[in-house]
Coordinates of C-alpha atoms in Angstrom, one line a residue:
M1 CA 69.8 63.3 178.3
A2 CA 72.2 65.9 177.1
N3 CA 73.5 65.5 173.6
T4 CA 77.2 65.8 174.1
D5 CA 78.5 64.1 170.9
G6 CA 79.3 67.3 169.1
L7 CA 81.1 69.1 171.8
T8 CA 82.9 66.0 173.0
A9 CA 84.2 65.5 169.5
I10 CA 86.2 68.8 169.7
N11 CA 86.6 68.6 173.5
A12 CA 84.7 71.7 174.2
C13 CA 82.8 73.2 177.1
V14 CA 80.3 76.1 177.4
I15 CA 81.1 79.1 179.6
I16 CA 78.3 81.4 180.7
P17 CA 79.3 84.6 182.5
T18 CA 76.3 86.1 184.4
Y19 CA 75.6 89.2 186.4
N20 CA 72.0 89.9 187.7
N21 CA 70.2 88.1 184.8
A22 CA 67.9 86.1 187.0
K23 CA 65.0 86.6 184.6
T24 CA 66.6 84.7 181.8
L25 CA 69.3 82.6 183.4
S26 CA 67.2 79.4 183.9
R27 CA 66.0 79.5 180.3
V28 CA 69.6 79.9 179.0
L29 CA 70.9 77.1 181.3
D30 CA 68.1 74.7 180.3
G31 CA 68.8 75.3 176.6
V32 CA 72.6 74.8 177.0
L33 CA 72.2 71.7 179.1
A34 CA 70.1 70.2 176.3
K35 CA 73.2 70.3 174.2
T36 CA 75.9 69.5 176.7
S37 CA 76.6 68.7 180.3
H38 CA 80.0 70.4 180.1
V39 CA 78.9 73.8 181.5
I40 CA 80.8 76.4 183.5
V41 CA 78.9 79.4 185.0
V42 CA 80.8 82.3 186.4
N43 CA 78.6 84.3 188.8
D44 CA 80.2 87.8 188.6
G45 CA 79.0 89.0 192.0
S46 CA 75.3 89.0 191.3
T47 CA 73.0 90.6 193.9
D48 CA 69.7 89.2 192.6
A49 CA 68.3 85.7 192.7
T50 CA 71.2 84.3 190.6
G51 CA 72.7 82.3 193.5
G52 CA 69.5 80.5 194.2
I53 CA 68.9 79.6 190.6
L54 CA 72.4 78.2 190.2
S55 CA 71.8 76.0 193.3
Q56 CA 69.1 74.2 191.3
Y57 CA 71.7 73.0 188.8
P58 CA 74.1 70.8 190.8
T59 CA 75.8 69.4 187.6
V60 CA 77.0 72.8 186.5
I61 CA 80.5 73.9 187.4
R62 CA 80.0 77.1 189.4
I63 CA 82.4 79.9 190.0
D64 CA 81.3 82.6 192.4
L65 CA 83.2 85.9 192.4
P66 CA 82.8 87.9 195.6
S67 CA 82.0 91.2 193.8
N68 CA 81.2 92.3 190.3
Q69 CA 84.5 92.4 188.4
G70 CA 83.3 92.8 184.8
K71 CA 82.6 90.5 181.9
G72 CA 86.3 90.3 180.9
S73 CA 87.3 89.1 184.4
A74 CA 84.4 86.6 184.4
L75 CA 85.5 85.2 181.1
R76 CA 89.1 84.9 182.1
E77 CA 88.1 83.0 185.3
G78 CA 86.0 80.7 183.1
F79 CA 88.9 80.2 180.7
Q80 CA 91.3 79.3 183.6
E81 CA 88.8 76.7 184.9
A82 CA 88.3 75.2 181.4
V83 CA 92.1 75.0 180.8
A84 CA 92.5 73.3 184.2
R85 CA 89.9 70.7 183.2
H86 CA 91.8 70.1 179.9
Y87 CA 89.3 71.4 177.5
D88 CA 90.5 72.4 174.0
Y89 CA 87.7 74.8 173.2
A90 CA 85.3 77.0 175.1
I91 CA 82.0 78.3 173.7
T92 CA 80.8 81.4 175.5
L93 CA 77.3 82.9 175.4
D94 CA 75.5 85.6 177.4
S95 CA 73.0 84.9 180.1
D96 CA 70.6 87.7 179.1
G97 CA 68.6 85.5 176.7
Q98 CA 69.7 87.1 173.4
H99 CA 71.5 83.9 172.2
F100 CA 69.9 80.6 171.1
P101 CA 71.7 77.6 172.6
D102 CA 70.4 75.6 169.6
D103 CA 73.1 77.5 167.5
I104 CA 75.9 75.8 169.5
P105 CA 76.3 73.0 166.8
A106 CA 77.0 75.6 164.2
F107 CA 80.3 76.4 166.0
V108 CA 81.2 72.7 166.4
D109 CA 80.5 72.0 162.8
E110 CA 82.7 74.9 161.7
I111 CA 85.6 73.7 163.7
A112 CA 85.1 70.1 162.5
E113 CA 84.9 71.2 158.8
N114 CA 87.5 74.0 158.6
G115 CA 89.9 73.5 161.5
M116 CA 91.0 75.5 164.5
A117 CA 89.9 79.1 164.8
L118 CA 88.4 81.7 167.1
L119 CA 84.8 81.9 166.0
I120 CA 82.4 84.9 166.6
G121 CA 78.7 84.6 166.1
D122 CA 77.4 86.7 163.2
R123 CA 74.1 88.4 164.2
N124 CA 71.7 89.9 161.6
M125 CA 72.1 93.5 162.8
N126 CA 69.5 94.7 160.3
Q127 CA 66.6 92.6 161.8
E128 CA 63.7 94.3 163.5
G129 CA 64.2 95.0 167.2
I130 CA 68.0 95.5 167.1
P131 CA 68.9 98.7 169.1
G132 CA 70.4 101.4 167.0
K133 CA 73.3 101.8 169.4
S134 CA 74.2 98.2 169.1
S135 CA 74.2 98.3 165.3
F136 CA 76.4 101.4 165.3
G137 CA 78.7 100.0 167.9
N138 CA 79.2 96.8 165.9
R139 CA 80.1 98.8 162.7
F140 CA 82.5 100.9 164.7
S141 CA 84.1 97.8 166.2
N142 CA 84.3 96.1 162.8
F143 CA 86.1 99.1 161.2
W144 CA 88.8 99.3 163.8
F145 CA 89.3 95.5 164.0
R146 CA 89.9 95.5 160.2
F147 CA 92.4 98.4 160.5
E148 CA 94.2 96.7 163.4
T149 CA 94.3 93.2 161.9
G150 CA 93.5 93.4 158.2
I151 CA 90.6 90.9 158.8
A152 CA 87.2 91.9 157.6
L153 CA 84.3 90.5 159.8
S154 CA 80.6 91.3 159.8
D155 CA 80.3 91.0 163.6
T156 CA 83.1 91.6 166.1
Q157 CA 80.9 92.3 169.2
S158 CA 78.8 89.2 169.6
G159 CA 79.4 87.4 172.9
F160 CA 78.4 84.1 171.4
R161 CA 81.9 82.8 170.5
L162 CA 84.2 79.8 170.4
Y163 CA 87.7 80.2 171.8
P164 CA 90.7 77.9 171.1
L165 CA 92.0 77.6 174.7
K166 CA 95.4 76.3 174.0
E167 CA 96.2 79.0 171.4
I168 CA 95.1 81.9 173.6
R169 CA 96.2 80.8 177.1
D170 CA 99.7 82.3 176.7
I171 CA 98.4 85.7 175.6
R172 CA 98.7 88.4 178.2
F173 CA 95.4 90.2 178.7
Y174 CA 94.9 93.4 180.7
T175 CA 91.3 94.5 180.4
K176 CA 88.5 93.3 182.7
K177 CA 85.3 94.8 181.4
F178 CA 83.4 94.6 178.0
E179 CA 86.5 95.7 176.1
F180 CA 88.1 92.4 176.9
E181 CA 86.2 90.8 174.0
I182 CA 87.9 93.3 171.7
E183 CA 91.3 92.8 173.2
V184 CA 91.2 89.0 172.9
I185 CA 90.3 88.9 169.2
V186 CA 92.8 91.5 168.2
K187 CA 95.7 89.9 170.1
A188 CA 94.6 86.5 168.8
A189 CA 94.7 87.8 165.2
W190 CA 98.2 89.3 165.8
R191 CA 99.3 85.8 166.9
G192 CA 98.1 84.4 163.6
I193 CA 95.0 82.6 165.0
P194 CA 92.3 82.4 162.4
I195 CA 89.2 84.6 163.2
R196 CA 85.9 83.7 161.5
N197 CA 82.2 84.5 161.7
V198 CA 79.5 81.9 162.2
P199 CA 75.8 82.8 161.4
I200 CA 73.6 82.8 164.5
R201 CA 70.2 84.1 165.6
V202 CA 69.7 86.8 168.1
L203 CA 66.7 87.9 170.3
Y204 CA 66.4 91.4 171.9
D205 CA 63.5 91.3 174.2
P206 CA 63.2 94.6 176.1
N207 CA 60.9 93.0 178.7
E208 CA 63.5 90.4 179.7
R209 CA 66.9 91.6 178.7
V210 CA 69.0 93.4 181.2
S211 CA 72.1 95.1 179.7
H212 CA 74.9 96.2 181.9
F213 CA 76.7 98.1 179.2
R214 CA 77.3 101.7 180.3
P215 CA 77.5 103.7 177.1
F216 CA 79.8 106.5 178.2
R217 CA 82.2 104.6 180.5
D218 CA 82.4 101.4 178.4
F219 CA 82.6 103.2 175.1
T220 CA 85.4 105.4 176.5
R221 CA 87.3 102.3 177.6
I222 CA 86.8 100.7 174.2
S223 CA 88.0 103.9 172.4
I224 CA 91.1 104.1 174.5
L225 CA 91.9 100.4 173.8
N226 CA 91.4 100.9 170.1
T227 CA 93.7 104.0 170.1
W228 CA 96.4 101.9 171.8
F229 CA 95.9 99.1 169.3
V230 CA 96.2 101.4 166.4
L231 CA 99.5 102.8 167.7
V232 CA 100.8 99.2 168.2
T233 CA 99.6 98.3 164.8
L234 CA 101.3 101.1 163.0
L235 CA 104.5 101.1 165.1
Y236 CA 105.0 97.3 165.5
I237 CA 102.6 94.9 163.9
R238 CA 102.6 96.3 160.4
P239 CA 106.4 96.7 160.2
R240 CA 106.8 93.3 161.8
D241 CA 104.6 91.7 159.1
Y242 CA 106.3 93.5 156.3
F243 CA 109.8 92.5 157.5
R244 CA 108.6 88.9 157.7
T245 CA 107.5 89.1 154.1
F246 CA 110.8 90.5 153.0
K247 CA 112.7 87.9 155.0
E248 CA 110.6 85.1 153.5
K249 CA 110.7 86.2 149.9
G250 CA 113.9 88.2 149.6
F251 CA 114.1 91.5 147.6
K252 CA 114.1 89.9 144.1
R253 CA 111.1 87.8 144.7
F254 CA 109.3 90.6 146.5
F255 CA 110.0 93.0 143.7
F256 CA 108.7 90.7 141.0
E257 CA 105.8 89.2 142.9
D258 CA 104.5 92.1 145.0
L259 CA 105.5 95.0 142.7
L260 CA 105.3 93.7 139.2
H261 CA 102.9 90.7 139.5
S262 CA 100.3 91.9 142.0
E263 CA 96.7 92.6 140.9
D264 CA 97.0 96.3 141.5
P265 CA 96.9 98.3 138.3
P266 CA 100.2 100.1 137.3
L267 CA 98.8 103.5 138.3
K268 CA 98.1 102.4 141.8
K269 CA 101.5 100.8 142.2
S270 CA 103.4 103.8 140.8
L271 CA 101.5 106.2 143.1
S272 CA 102.5 103.9 146.0
V273 CA 106.1 104.2 144.9
A274 CA 105.8 108.0 144.7
L275 CA 104.2 108.1 148.2
G276 CA 107.0 106.0 149.7
V277 CA 109.8 108.1 148.1
F278 CA 108.2 111.3 149.2
V279 CA 107.8 110.3 152.8
G280 CA 111.2 108.7 152.8
I281 CA 112.9 111.9 151.8
S282 CA 110.7 114.4 153.7
P283 CA 111.9 115.4 157.2
F284 CA 109.7 112.9 159.1
W285 CA 112.7 111.1 160.8
G286 CA 111.5 108.5 163.3
F287 CA 107.9 108.6 162.1
Q288 CA 108.2 107.6 158.4
T289 CA 106.8 104.1 158.9
V290 CA 103.7 105.4 160.8
I291 CA 103.1 108.2 158.3
V292 CA 103.6 106.2 155.1
L293 CA 101.3 103.3 156.3
F294 CA 98.6 105.7 157.5
L295 CA 98.7 107.7 154.2
A296 CA 98.7 104.5 152.1
W297 CA 95.7 103.3 154.0
I298 CA 93.8 106.7 153.7
L299 CA 94.6 106.9 150.0
R300 CA 93.9 103.2 149.4
L301 CA 97.4 102.6 147.9
N302 CA 99.6 99.5 148.1
K303 CA 100.9 99.7 151.7
L304 CA 103.7 97.2 151.2
I305 CA 105.1 99.0 148.1
A306 CA 104.8 102.4 149.9
F307 CA 106.6 101.1 152.9
A308 CA 109.4 99.5 150.9
F309 CA 110.2 102.7 149.0
S310 CA 110.0 104.9 152.1
N311 CA 113.2 103.2 153.1
V312 CA 115.0 105.2 150.4
S313 CA 116.6 107.1 153.3
I314 CA 118.7 104.2 154.4
P315 CA 121.9 105.1 156.3
P316 CA 124.3 105.0 153.3
L317 CA 122.2 107.5 151.5
I318 CA 121.4 109.8 154.3
P319 CA 124.4 112.1 153.9
F320 CA 123.6 112.6 150.2
I321 CA 119.9 113.2 150.9
V322 CA 120.7 115.8 153.7
Y323 CA 123.2 117.6 151.4
A324 CA 120.8 117.6 148.5
C325 CA 117.9 118.9 150.6
L326 CA 120.1 121.8 151.9
E327 CA 121.2 122.7 148.5
A328 CA 117.7 122.5 147.1
G329 CA 116.4 124.7 149.9
T330 CA 119.0 127.4 149.5
F331 CA 118.3 127.4 145.7
V332 CA 114.5 127.7 146.1
L333 CA 114.7 130.4 148.8
G334 CA 117.4 132.4 146.9
Q335 CA 119.7 132.2 149.9
P336 CA 123.5 132.2 149.4
T337 CA 125.0 128.7 149.8
A338 CA 126.8 128.5 153.1
A339 CA 128.7 125.3 152.4
S340 CA 131.4 126.2 154.9
G341 CA 131.1 124.1 158.1
F342 CA 129.3 121.2 156.4
N343 CA 131.1 118.1 155.2
W344 CA 128.8 115.3 154.0
R345 CA 131.5 112.8 154.9
Q346 CA 131.5 113.8 158.6
V347 CA 128.3 113.1 160.4
D348 CA 129.2 115.4 163.3
T349 CA 128.8 118.4 161.0
Y350 CA 125.2 117.7 160.1
R351 CA 123.4 118.9 163.3
P352 CA 125.0 122.3 163.7
Y353 CA 124.6 123.0 159.9
I354 CA 121.0 121.9 159.8
Q355 CA 120.2 123.9 162.9
Q356 CA 121.8 127.0 161.3
H357 CA 119.9 126.5 158.0
L358 CA 116.8 124.7 159.3
T359 CA 114.4 126.7 157.0
E360 CA 116.4 125.8 153.9
Y361 CA 116.6 122.2 155.0
L362 CA 112.8 121.8 155.6
V363 CA 111.9 123.6 152.3
G364 CA 114.5 121.6 150.4
S365 CA 113.3 118.3 151.9
F366 CA 109.8 118.8 150.6
V367 CA 111.0 120.1 147.3
L368 CA 113.4 117.3 146.7
G369 CA 110.8 114.8 148.1
T370 CA 108.2 116.0 145.6
F371 CA 110.6 116.0 142.7
A372 CA 112.0 112.5 143.5
A373 CA 108.5 111.2 144.1
A374 CA 107.3 112.5 140.7
M375 CA 110.3 111.0 139.0
G376 CA 110.1 107.7 140.9
G377 CA 106.4 107.4 140.2
M378 CA 106.7 108.1 136.5
L379 CA 109.6 105.7 136.1
A380 CA 107.7 103.0 138.0
Y381 CA 104.6 103.6 135.8
L382 CA 106.7 103.4 132.6
L383 CA 108.4 100.2 133.7
L384 CA 105.2 98.6 134.9
N385 CA 103.4 99.4 131.6
I386 CA 106.3 97.9 129.6
Q387 CA 106.2 94.8 131.7
S388 CA 102.5 94.6 131.3
S389 CA 102.8 94.9 127.5
R390 CA 105.4 92.2 127.4
R391 CA 103.2 89.8 129.4
T392 CA 100.2 90.6 127.1
S393 CA 102.2 89.9 124.0
L394 CA 103.3 86.5 125.2

């Protein structure tokens, strides 16, 4: 008799997408059915003996797709069925025999102890028999997932997972192949759904396992998806999160908590101020947020501080900044000042004047940006050290 106590406690089912894994399917099903009778199998257009094997398991909910659509499509079909049957969670595992159904209770226990989350099985990628391409692909995926979400995981590619169905059912998904498993965790993280790893075992048996991952095509799809996610992260997600922080804390609280009282040393914070001021004054109009966040990430500086000070070029200050850049450029290049035709009080005089003196403006922007960044960074360093000394003396 199947032990359903654990999965029933969190109202979960198991979804198994399968495509031409007749060698291992029976063993996987027997192992899962020993844990629960709430099983959904999505036959993704298999052309081997999969259909006949499934007919031997009449208690399993069976979905047959007319043709092979891809793992993402199979999972989405399984999720729809699980939601229709009012399950709260769905545990997914592959049918190629690499996962151990005996690890299912680990997912249930994690939810019971620590609350709702999207859980991903954490495989030991250093054990003997793990293909090198799998280990590399996992590291590659972990890196981009952390960049896109800020969440550090040790395994983002395992197909042994637990999904909170209510929390993800309103998310719009577009991918249908292997890249779906990346799309779902990134978008879930953007929605604020906790993402955690759960230790699991894994078996790679070259005599039984059939992999349908096509390195060139699927890796290209994954790379394109990650490129899009990086752009969305830089252009929308990061600014959205920063603005939410500002809105929640207000400028005064942000200044004292995130600038003065953070754990970053004064040098790192002052360099972040300098970077923000430089990018804010430099002629990167329209791309300042993307550039400052990217450079802060590359240089390992405080992204929030750099972003905040990049907004030095707020509308009320733009006329003064443009005028100062033009004057600085003409001074550095030794050009005579052509002030006629420019009025910093009249916005409609900016464009023709800048076009006429573009070289001076560009040079002046970088010169003024460098000078202001140096002054801002040194002033921030001085104030931060004074503040640190006062706290130490208390």
